[in-house]
Short mmCIF file of C-alpha atoms in Angstrom, two decimals:
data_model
loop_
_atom_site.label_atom_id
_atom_site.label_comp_id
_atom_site.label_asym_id
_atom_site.label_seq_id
_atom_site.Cartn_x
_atom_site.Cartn_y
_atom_site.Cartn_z
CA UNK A 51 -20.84 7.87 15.16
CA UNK A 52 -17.23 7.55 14.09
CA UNK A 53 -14.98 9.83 15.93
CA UNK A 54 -12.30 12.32 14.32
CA UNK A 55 -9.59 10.28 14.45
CA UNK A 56 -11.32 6.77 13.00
CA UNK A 57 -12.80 9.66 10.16
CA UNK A 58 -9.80 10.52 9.02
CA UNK A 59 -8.40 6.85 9.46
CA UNK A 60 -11.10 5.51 6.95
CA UNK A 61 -10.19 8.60 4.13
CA UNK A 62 -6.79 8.09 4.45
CA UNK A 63 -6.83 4.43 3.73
CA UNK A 64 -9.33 4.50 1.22
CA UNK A 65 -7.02 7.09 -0.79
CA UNK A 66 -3.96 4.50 -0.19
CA UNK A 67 -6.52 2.06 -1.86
CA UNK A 68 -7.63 4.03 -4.47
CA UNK A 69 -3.59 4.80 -5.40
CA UNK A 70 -3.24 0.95 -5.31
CA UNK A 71 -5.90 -0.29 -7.37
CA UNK A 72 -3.49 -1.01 -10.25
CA UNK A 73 -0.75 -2.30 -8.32
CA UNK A 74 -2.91 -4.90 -6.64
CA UNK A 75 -4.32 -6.16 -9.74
CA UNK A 76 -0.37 -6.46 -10.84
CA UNK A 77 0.64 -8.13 -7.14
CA UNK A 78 -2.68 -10.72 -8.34
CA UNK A 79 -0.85 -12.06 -11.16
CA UNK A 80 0.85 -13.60 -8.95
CA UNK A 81 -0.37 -17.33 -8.07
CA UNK A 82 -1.17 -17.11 -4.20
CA UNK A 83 0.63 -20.76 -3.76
CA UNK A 84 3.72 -18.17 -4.06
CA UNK A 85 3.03 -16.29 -1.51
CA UNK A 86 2.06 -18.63 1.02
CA UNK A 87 5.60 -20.56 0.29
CA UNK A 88 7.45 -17.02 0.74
CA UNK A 89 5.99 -16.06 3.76
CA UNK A 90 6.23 -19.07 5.55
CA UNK A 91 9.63 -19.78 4.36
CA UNK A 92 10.66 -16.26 5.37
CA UNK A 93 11.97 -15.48 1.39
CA UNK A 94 10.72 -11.74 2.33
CA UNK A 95 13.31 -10.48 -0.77
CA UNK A 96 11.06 -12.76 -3.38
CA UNK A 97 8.32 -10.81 -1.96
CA UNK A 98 9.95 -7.44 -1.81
CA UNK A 99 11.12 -7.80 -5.43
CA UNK A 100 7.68 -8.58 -6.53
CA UNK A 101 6.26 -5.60 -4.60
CA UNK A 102 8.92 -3.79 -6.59
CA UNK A 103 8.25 -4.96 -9.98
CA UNK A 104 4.47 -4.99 -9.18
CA UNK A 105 4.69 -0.92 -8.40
CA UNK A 106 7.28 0.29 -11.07
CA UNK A 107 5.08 1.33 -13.73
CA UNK A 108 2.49 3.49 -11.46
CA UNK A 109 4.43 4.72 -8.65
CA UNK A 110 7.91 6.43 -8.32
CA UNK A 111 10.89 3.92 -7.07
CA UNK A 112 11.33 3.19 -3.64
CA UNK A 113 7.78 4.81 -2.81
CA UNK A 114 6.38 1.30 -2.01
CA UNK A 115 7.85 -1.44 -0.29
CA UNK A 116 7.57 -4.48 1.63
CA UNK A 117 8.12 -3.84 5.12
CA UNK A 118 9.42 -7.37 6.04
CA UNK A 119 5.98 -9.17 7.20
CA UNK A 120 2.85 -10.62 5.82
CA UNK A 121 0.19 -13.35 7.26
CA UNK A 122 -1.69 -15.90 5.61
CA UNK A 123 -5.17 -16.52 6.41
CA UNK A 124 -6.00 -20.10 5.01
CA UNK A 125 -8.33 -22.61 6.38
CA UNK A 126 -10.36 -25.93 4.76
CA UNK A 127 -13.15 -24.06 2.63
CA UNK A 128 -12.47 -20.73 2.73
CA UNK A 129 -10.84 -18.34 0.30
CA UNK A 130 -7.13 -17.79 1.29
CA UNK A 131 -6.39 -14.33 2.38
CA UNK A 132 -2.71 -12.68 1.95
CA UNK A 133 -2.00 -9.63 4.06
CA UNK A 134 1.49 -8.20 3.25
CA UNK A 135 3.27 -5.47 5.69
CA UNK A 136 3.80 -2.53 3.29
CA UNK A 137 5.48 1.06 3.30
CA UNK A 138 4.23 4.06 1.34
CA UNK A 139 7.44 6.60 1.68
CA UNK A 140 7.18 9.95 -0.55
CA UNK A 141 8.34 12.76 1.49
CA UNK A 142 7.42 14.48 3.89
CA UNK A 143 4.91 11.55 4.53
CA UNK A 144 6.00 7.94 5.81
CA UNK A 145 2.71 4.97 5.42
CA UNK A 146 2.82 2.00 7.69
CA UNK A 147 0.24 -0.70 6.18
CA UNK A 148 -1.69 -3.86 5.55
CA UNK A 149 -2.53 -4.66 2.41
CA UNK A 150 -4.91 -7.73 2.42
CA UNK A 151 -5.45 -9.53 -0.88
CA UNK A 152 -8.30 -11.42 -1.30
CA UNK A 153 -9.88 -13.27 -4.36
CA UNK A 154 -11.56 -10.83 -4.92
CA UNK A 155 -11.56 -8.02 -2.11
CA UNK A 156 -8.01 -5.77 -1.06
CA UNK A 157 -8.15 -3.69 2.13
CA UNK A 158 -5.85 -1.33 3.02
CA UNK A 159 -5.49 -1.01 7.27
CA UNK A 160 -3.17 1.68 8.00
CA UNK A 161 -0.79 0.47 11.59
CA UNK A 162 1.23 3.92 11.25
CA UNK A 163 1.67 7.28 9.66
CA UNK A 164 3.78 10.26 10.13
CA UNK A 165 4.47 13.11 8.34
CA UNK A 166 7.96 15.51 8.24
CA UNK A 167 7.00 18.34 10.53
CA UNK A 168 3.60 17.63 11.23
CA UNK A 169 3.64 17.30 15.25
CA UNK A 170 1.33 20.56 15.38
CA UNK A 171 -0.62 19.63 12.27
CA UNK A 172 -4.23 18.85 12.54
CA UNK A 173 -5.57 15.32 11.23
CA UNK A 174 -7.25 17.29 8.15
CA UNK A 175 -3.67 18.39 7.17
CA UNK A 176 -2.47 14.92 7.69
CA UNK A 177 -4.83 13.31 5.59
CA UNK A 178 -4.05 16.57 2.71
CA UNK A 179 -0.76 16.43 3.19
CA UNK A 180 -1.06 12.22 2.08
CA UNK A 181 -3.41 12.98 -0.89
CA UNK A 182 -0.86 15.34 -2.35
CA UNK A 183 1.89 12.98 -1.67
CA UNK A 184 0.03 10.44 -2.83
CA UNK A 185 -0.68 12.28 -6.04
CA UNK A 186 3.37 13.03 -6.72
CA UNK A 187 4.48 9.55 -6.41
CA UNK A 188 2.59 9.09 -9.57
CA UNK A 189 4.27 7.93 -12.54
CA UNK A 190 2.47 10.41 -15.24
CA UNK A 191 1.64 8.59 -18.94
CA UNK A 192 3.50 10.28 -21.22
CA UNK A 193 1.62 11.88 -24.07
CA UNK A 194 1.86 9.15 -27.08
CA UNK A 195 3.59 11.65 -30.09
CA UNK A 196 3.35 10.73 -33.84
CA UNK A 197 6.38 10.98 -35.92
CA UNK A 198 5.32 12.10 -39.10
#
């Protein structure tokens, strides 16, 4: 049996994951040859900008960012795995991730979170208080008009 803390671990990163969905299928466009030469060449600002670009249409600017580190897991015969160091920041709640990108898989393993004020809140609020802040960093379709 999980205990409280690991419980409200797993929600909270599957709602990061959820909220990501689109932005990793944008940060798959790009080729993964890219991202192994960025991370081992340390050109973290080629990566940054693409986390940028990747998150501009579904999330408010500066909510998500790369945090300056990333690993590559590639061996003969397997499928090459890219974890980036990422930072979900929409006040009063400050994310601390991993995003892994598979082929086909992403996981989202949270290092770190912390929320303005929230030293006496419970790990229920925590996790509330990153679903609603979650929810406002959302860039909102706007209603297609016809001009008559």
């Amino acid at each position: 049996m999980l205990d409280i803390r690991n419980r409200h671990t797993a929600v909270r990163e599957r709602l990061l994951a959820e909220a990501l969905q689109e932005i990793v299928a944008e940060l798959r466009l790009v080729d993964v040859v890219d991202y192994i030469a960025f991370l081992r060449m340390g050109e973290h600002g080629n990566i940054g900008d693409i986390v940028r670009s990747s998150s501009e249409l579904h999330m408010k600017p500066g909510v998500l960012r790369f945090a300056d580190g990333g690993e590559i897991d590639l061996n003969w015969g397997s499928v090459p795995v890219i974890a980036l160091d990422l930072e979900f920041r929409h006040e009063p709640v400050v994310v601390h991730f991993r995003l892994e990108l598979g082929a086909v898989n992403a996981a989202v393993d949270i290092r770190y979170i912390e929320v303005e004020d929230g030293e006496d809140a419970t790990a229920a609020e925590v996790t509330d208080r990153l679903r609603h802040a979650i929810e406002a960093s959302k860039i909102k379709p706007q209603p297609v008009t016809s001009v008559a």
